[in-house]
Coordinates of C-alpha atoms in Angstrom, one line a residue:
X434 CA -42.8 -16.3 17.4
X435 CA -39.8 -14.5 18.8
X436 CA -37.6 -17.1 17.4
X437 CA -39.1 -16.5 14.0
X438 CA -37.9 -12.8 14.6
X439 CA -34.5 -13.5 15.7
X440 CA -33.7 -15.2 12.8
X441 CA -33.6 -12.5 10.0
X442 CA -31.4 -10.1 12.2
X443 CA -29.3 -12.5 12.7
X444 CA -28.9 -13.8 9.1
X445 CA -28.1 -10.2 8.4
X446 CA -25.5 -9.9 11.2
X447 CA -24.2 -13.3 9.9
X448 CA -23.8 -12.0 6.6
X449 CA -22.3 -8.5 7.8
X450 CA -19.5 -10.9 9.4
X451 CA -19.4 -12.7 6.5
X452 CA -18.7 -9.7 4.2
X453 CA -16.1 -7.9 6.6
X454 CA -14.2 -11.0 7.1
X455 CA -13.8 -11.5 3.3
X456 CA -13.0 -7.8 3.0
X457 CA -10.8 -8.4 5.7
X458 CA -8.7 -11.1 4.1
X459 CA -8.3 -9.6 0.5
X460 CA -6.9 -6.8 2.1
X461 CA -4.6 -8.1 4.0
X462 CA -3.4 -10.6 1.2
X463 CA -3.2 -7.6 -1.0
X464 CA -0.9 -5.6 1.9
X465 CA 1.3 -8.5 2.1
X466 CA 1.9 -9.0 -1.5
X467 CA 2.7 -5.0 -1.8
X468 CA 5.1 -5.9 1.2
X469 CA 6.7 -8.9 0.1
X470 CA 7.5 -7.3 -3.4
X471 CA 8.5 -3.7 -2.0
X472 CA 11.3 -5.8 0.0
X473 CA 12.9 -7.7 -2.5
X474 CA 13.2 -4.7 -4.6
X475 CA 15.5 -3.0 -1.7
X476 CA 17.3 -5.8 -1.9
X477 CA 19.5 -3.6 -4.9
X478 CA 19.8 -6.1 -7.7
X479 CA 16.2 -6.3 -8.8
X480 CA 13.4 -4.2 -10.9
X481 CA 9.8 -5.9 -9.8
X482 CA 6.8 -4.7 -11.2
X483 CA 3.1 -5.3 -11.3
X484 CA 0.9 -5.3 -14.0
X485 CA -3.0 -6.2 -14.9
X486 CA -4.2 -6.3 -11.4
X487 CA -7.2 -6.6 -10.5
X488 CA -8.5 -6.5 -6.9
X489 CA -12.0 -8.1 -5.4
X490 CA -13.6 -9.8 -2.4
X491 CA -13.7 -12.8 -3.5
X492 CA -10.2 -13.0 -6.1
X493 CA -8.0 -11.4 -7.0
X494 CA -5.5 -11.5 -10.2
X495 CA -2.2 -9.8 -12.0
X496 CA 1.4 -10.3 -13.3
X497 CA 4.6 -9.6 -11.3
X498 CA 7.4 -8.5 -13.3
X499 CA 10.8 -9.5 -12.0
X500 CA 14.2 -8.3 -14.3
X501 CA 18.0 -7.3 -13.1
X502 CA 18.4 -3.9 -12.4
X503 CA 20.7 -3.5 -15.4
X504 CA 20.9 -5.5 -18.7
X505 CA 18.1 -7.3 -20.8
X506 CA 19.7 -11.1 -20.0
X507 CA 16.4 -12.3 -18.4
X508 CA 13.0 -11.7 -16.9
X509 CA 10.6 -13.8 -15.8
X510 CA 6.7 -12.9 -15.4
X511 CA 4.7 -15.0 -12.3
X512 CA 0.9 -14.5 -13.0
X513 CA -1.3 -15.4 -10.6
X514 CA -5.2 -15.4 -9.5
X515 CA -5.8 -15.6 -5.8
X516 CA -9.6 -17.1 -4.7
X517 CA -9.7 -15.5 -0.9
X518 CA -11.6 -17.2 1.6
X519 CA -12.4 -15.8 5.4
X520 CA -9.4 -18.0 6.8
X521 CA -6.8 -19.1 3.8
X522 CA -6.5 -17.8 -0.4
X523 CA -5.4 -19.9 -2.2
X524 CA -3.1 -18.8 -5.2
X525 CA -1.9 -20.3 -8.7
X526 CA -0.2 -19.1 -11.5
X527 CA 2.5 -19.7 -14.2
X528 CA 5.8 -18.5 -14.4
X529 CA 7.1 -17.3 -17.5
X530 CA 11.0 -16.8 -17.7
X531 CA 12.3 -15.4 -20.5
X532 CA 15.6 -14.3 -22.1
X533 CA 18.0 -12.1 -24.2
X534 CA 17.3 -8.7 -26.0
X535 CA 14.6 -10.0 -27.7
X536 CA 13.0 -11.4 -24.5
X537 CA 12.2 -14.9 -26.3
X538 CA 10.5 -17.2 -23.7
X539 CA 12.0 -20.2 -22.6
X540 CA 9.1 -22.1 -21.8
X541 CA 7.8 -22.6 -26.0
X542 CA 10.4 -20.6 -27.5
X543 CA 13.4 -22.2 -26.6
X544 CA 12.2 -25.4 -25.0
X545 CA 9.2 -28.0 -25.9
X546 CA 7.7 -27.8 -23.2
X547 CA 4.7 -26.0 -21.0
X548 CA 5.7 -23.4 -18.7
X549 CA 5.2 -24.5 -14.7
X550 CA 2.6 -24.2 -12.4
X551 CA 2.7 -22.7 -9.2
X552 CA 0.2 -23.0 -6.4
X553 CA 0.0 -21.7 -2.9
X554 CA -2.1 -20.9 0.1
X555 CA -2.0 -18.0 2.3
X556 CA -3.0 -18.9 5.3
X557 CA -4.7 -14.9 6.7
X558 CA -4.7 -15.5 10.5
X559 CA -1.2 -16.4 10.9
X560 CA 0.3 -14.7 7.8
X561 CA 2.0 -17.6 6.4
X562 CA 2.7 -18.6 2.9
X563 CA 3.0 -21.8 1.5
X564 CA 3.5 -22.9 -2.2
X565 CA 5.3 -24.8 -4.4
X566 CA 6.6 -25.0 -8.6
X567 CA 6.6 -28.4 -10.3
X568 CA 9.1 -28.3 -13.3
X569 CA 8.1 -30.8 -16.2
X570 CA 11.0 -33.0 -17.8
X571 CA 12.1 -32.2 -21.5
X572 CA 14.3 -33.0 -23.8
X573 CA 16.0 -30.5 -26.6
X574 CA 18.3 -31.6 -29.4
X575 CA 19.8 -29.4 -31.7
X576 CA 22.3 -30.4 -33.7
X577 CA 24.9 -32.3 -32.2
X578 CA 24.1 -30.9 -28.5
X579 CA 20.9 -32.3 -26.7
X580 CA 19.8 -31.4 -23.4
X581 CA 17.8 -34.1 -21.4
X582 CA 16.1 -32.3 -17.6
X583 CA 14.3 -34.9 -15.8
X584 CA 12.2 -32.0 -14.1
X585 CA 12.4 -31.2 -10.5
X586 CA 10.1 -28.9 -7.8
X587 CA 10.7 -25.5 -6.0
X588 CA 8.9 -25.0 -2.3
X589 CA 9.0 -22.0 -0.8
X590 CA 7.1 -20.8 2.3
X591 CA 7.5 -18.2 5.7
X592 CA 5.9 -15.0 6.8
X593 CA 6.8 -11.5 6.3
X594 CA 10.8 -11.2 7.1
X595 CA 11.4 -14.6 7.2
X596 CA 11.3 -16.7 4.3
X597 CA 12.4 -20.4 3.1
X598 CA 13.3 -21.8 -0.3
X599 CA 14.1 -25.5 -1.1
X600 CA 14.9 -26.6 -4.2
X601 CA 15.7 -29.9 -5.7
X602 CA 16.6 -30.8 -9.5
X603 CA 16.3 -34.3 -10.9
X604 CA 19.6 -35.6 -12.7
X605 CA 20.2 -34.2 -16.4
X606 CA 22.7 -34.3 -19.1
X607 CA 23.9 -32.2 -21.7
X608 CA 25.9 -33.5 -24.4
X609 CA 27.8 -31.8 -27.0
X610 CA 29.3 -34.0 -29.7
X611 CA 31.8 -36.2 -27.8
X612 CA 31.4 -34.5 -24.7
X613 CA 29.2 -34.8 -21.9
X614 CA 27.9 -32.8 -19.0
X615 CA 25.8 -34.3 -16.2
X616 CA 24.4 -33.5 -12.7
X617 CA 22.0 -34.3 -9.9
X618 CA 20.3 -34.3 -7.8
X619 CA 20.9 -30.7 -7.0
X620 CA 19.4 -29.5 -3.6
X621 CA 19.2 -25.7 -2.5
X622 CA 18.0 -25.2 0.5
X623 CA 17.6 -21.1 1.4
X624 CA 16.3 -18.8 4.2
X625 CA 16.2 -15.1 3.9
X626 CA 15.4 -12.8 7.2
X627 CA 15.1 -8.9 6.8
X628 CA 13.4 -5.9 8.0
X629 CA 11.5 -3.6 7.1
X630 CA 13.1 -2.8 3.3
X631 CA 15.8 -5.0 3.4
X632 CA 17.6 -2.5 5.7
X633 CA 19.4 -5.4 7.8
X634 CA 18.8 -9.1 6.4
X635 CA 20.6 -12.5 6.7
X636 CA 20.5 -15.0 4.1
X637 CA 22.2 -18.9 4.6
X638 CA 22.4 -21.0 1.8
X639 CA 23.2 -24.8 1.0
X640 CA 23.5 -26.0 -2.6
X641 CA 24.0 -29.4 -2.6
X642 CA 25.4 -31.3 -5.9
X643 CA 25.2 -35.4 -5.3
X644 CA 27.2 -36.3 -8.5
X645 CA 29.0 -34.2 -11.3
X646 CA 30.5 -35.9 -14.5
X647 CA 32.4 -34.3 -17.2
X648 CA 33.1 -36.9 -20.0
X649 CA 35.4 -36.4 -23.2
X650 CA 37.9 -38.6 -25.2
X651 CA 40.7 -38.8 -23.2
X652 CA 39.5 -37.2 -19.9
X653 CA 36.8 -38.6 -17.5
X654 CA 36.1 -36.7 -14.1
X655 CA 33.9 -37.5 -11.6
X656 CA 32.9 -35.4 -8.4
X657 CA 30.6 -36.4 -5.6
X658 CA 29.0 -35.1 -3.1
X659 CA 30.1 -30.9 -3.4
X660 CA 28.7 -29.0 -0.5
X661 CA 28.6 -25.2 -0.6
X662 CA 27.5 -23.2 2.6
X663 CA 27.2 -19.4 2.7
X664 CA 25.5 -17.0 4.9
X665 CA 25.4 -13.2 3.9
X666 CA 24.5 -10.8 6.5
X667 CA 23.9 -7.1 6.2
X668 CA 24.2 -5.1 9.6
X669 CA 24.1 -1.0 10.5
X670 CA 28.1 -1.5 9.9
X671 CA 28.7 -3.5 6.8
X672 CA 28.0 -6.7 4.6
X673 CA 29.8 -9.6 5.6
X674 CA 29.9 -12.7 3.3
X675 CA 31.1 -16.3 4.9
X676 CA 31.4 -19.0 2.2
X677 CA 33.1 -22.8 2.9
X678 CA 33.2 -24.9 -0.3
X679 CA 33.7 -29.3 0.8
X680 CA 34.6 -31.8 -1.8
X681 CA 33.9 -35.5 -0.9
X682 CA 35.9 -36.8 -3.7
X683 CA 36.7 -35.7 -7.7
X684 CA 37.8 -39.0 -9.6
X685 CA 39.8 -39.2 -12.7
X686 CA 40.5 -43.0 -13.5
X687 CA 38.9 -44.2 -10.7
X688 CA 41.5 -42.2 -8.9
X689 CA 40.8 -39.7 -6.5
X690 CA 42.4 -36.7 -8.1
X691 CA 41.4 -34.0 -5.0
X692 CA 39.6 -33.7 -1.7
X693 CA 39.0 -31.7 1.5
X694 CA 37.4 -28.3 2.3
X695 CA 38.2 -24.4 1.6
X696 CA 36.4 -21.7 4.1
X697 CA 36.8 -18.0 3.5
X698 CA 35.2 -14.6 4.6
X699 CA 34.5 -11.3 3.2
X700 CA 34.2 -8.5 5.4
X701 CA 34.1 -5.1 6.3
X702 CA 32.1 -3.7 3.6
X703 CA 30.7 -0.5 4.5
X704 CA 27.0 -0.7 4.7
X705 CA 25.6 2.6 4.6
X706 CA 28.1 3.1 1.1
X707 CA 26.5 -0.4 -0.1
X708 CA 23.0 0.9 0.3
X709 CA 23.7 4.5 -1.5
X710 CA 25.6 2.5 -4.1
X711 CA 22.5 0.1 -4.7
X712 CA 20.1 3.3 -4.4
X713 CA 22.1 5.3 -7.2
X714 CA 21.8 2.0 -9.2
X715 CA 17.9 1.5 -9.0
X716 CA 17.7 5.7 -9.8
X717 CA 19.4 5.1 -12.9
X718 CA 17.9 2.3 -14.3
X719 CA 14.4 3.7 -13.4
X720 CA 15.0 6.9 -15.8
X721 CA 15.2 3.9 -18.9
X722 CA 17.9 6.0 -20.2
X723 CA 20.3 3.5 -22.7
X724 CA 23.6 4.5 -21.2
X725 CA 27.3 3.9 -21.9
X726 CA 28.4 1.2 -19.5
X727 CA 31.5 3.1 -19.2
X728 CA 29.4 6.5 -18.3
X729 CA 26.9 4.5 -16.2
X730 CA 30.3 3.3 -14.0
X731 CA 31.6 7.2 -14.1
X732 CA 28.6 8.4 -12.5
X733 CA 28.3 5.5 -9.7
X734 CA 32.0 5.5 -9.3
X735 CA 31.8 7.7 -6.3
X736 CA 29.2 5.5 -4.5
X737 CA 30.9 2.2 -5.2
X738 CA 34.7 3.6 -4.0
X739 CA 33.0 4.4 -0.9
X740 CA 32.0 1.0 0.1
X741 CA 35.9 0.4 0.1
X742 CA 36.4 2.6 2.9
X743 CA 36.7 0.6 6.0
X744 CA 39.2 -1.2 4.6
X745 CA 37.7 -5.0 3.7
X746 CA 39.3 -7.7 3.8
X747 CA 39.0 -11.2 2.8
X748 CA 40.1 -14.0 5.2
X749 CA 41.3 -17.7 4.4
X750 CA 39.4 -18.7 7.1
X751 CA 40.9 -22.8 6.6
X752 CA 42.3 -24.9 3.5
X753 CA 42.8 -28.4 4.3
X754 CA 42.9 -30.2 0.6
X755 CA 44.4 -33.3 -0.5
X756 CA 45.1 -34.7 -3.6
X757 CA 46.6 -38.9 -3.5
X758 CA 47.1 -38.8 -6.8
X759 CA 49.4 -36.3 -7.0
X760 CA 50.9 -36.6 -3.4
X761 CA 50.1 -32.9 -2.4
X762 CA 48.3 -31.5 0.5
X763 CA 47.2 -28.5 1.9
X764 CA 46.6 -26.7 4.8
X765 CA 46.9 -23.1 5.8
X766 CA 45.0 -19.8 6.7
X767 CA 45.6 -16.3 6.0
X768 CA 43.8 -12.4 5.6
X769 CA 44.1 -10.0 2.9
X770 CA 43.8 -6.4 3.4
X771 CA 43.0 -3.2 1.2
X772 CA 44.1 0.3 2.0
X773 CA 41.3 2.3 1.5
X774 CA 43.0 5.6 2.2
X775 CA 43.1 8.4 -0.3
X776 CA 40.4 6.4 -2.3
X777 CA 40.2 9.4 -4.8
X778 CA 43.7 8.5 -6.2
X779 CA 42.2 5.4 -7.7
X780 CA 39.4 5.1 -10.5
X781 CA 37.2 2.3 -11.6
X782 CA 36.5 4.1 -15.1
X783 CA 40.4 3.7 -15.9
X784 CA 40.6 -0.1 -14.4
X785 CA 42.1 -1.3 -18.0
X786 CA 45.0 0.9 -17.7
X787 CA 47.8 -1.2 -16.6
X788 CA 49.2 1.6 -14.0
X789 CA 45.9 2.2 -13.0
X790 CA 45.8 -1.7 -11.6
X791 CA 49.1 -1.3 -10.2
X792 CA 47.5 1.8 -8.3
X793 CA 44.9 -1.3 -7.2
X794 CA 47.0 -3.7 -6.6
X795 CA 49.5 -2.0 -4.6
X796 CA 46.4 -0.8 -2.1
X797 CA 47.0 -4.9 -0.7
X798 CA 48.2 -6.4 2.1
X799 CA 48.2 -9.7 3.4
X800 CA 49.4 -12.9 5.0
X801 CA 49.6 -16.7 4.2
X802 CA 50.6 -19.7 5.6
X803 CA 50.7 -23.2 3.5
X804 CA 51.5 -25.8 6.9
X805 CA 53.6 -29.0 5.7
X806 CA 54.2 -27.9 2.6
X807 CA 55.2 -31.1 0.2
X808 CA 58.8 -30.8 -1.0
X809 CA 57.5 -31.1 -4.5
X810 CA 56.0 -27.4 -4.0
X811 CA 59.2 -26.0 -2.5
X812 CA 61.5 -27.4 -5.5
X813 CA 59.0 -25.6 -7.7
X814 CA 59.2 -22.3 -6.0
X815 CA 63.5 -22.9 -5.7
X816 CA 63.3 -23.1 -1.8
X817 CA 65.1 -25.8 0.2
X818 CA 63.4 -29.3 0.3
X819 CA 63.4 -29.2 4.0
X820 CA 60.9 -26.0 4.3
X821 CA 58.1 -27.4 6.6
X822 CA 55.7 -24.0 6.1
X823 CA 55.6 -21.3 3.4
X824 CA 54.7 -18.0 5.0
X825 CA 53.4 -15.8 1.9
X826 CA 53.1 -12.1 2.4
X827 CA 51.4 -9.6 0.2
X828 CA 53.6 -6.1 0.8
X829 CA 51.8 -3.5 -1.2
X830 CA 50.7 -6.1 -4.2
X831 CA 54.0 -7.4 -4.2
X832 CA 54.1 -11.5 -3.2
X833 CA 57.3 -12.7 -1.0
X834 CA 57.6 -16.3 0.0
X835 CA 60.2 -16.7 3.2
X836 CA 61.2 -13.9 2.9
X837 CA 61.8 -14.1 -0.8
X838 CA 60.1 -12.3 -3.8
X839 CA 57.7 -14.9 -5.5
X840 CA 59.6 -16.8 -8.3
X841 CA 58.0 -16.9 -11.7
X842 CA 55.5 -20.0 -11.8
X843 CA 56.1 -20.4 -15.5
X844 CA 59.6 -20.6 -16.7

């Protein structure tokens, strides 16, 4: 008999769980949603928006809005419903890209073919997000040009301040009359670390193209194997950008026309300047007021000088190219500099002004060196065919090669 009494308490107290748990979960999916999209506005170079939501226990639903801060060249819509359970949601939805003034979508109006899918699962103990987009072959003709995409799928997955992309594309081809474009597979593989509002955040990236063909009557290049690797970090002192660009081989004729590697660093750009710079830009597209671009550049001009003020600088970190069928190589290294004083000399209103990009240009400084130069580059530039290196200086936006003021390169 007191068995018989235990059991409706504890049903109820079962059920209590139940409930708070569930509440439990759709908040927290809820908080980290708010989160996730809060960030990657602070990034700078986004507007994201919700719309249509609707919050429960049990599911959840709505549309995030994603467009550039300025311009109407794209947006894209991700709806999605969320179904929470006590340990996991799982989430779906479609994404919607769409592009141009007159925000046509691409998925329907522009292309035959459905837009993608996206599902997910958020895992509520843990915090974690995992989720992936298929993307559906298709084929557009018009006219002359057709456009055949074998599809492809998007992952992406992490917690709050640390997130992972990986993307791969199947081969596709365009082809325009004679000519012919094709590519793949493309891989890009991303991570993205931040706090809180994107204050400080690291981002790596490696884009991976495993064949690229141009084809036209009379010219047929081939590239394989192009690897591009860039991290981007953004510290209390500035935003530093390293990039390294490695060709395996580009063939013309069977012929391999250029190979090697180029590495270079952009630096020293003032952080705090960077962030104002972004901020002014959010404030002004958020009062949706149609603006000259030429005003919209007078009234951030002060902001975007200022990033220039601890002098950046861009660094030739390594070179080493070679070309056999031309019989040239090079290797070399080498910083540029920009003088940032008296920044309020100098105007980005007035850029097409040809003093005013003198007043630019001569604001740089700078060294080169091209090691082992091939005599056929010396007898070019009117030096002696025995020069081993070319030391190239940049003297206030004026080029010197030994010593010498740069020849003209087109006589």
């Amino acid at each position: 008999m007191r068995k018989e009494r235990l059991i409706v308490p504890v049903a109820v107290t079962l059920a209590v769980v139940w409930a708070v748990a569930q509440l439990l979960a759709s908040l927290l999916f809820e908080r980290e949603l708010s989160r996730a999209l809060v960030d990657l506005e602070a990034r700078g170079e986004l507007v994201v928006e919700r719309s249509d939501v609707e919050r429960g226990w049990l599911s959840s639903s709505g549309v995030v809005h994603i467009s550039p801060v300025l311009g109407d060249g794209w947006r894209l819509e991700l709806s999605y419903a969320a179904r929470h359970g006590v340990f996991s949601t799982r989430v779906e939805g479609g994404a919607h890209p769409s592009t141009g003034p007159r925000q046509l979508r691409l998925f329907g109006d522009w292309l035959p073919s459905s837009p993608p899918r996206w599902h997910a699962r958020y895992q509520t103990l843990g915090g974690t997000l995992e989720g992936s987009i298929q993307l559906a072959p298709f084929l557009i003709s018009q006219g002359p040009r057709e456009l055949d995409f074998r599809g492809g799928q998007i992952s992406f997955g992490g917690v709050y301040g640390d997130w992972r992309l990986r993307a791969r594309l199947q081969p596709w081809r365009l082809t325009d009359g004679a000519a012919t474009l094709a590519s793949g597979p493309v891989t890009l593989e991303s991570r993205y670390a931040y706090t809180a509002g994107a204050h400080h955040f690291t981002q790596h990236d490696l884009l991976r193209i495993d064949e690229l063909a141009w084809q036209q009557p009379g010219l047929e290049l081939e590239a394989h194997d192009l690897f591009y690797l860039s991290r981007m970090q953004l510290d209390d002192s500035e935003l530093r950008i390293d990039g390294e660009l490695t060709l395996a081989n580009v063939l013309v004729a069977d012929q391999v026309l250029l190979s090697g590697r180029v590495a270079m660093e952009v630096s020293r750009i003032n952080a705090d300047a960077l962030r104002e710079a972004l901020a002014g830009l959010r404030r002004e597209a958020a009062q949706a007021i149609e603006r000259d671009p030429q005003e919209l550049l007078a009234r951030l001009e002060p902001a975007l000088l200022a990033i220039l003020v601890d002098s950046p600088r861009l660094d030739l970190k390594a070179v080493d190219l070679d070309s056999p069928m031309l019989g040239v190589a090079a290797r070399g290294d080498g910083a540029l500099f920009f003088d940032p004083r008296g920044l309020d000399e100098l105007s980005l209103v007035r850029l097409d002004d040809e003093a005013e990009q003198a007043r630019w240009l001569g604001r740089l400084d700078g060294d080169f060196v091209w090691r082992e130069v091939p005599a056929v580059v010396s007898l070019w530039l009117g030096l002696p065919l025995s020069t081993q290196d070319l030391e190239i200086d940049v003297i206030r936006g004026q080029v010197r090669v030994n010593g010498r003021p740069m020849p003209p390169l087109w006589r």
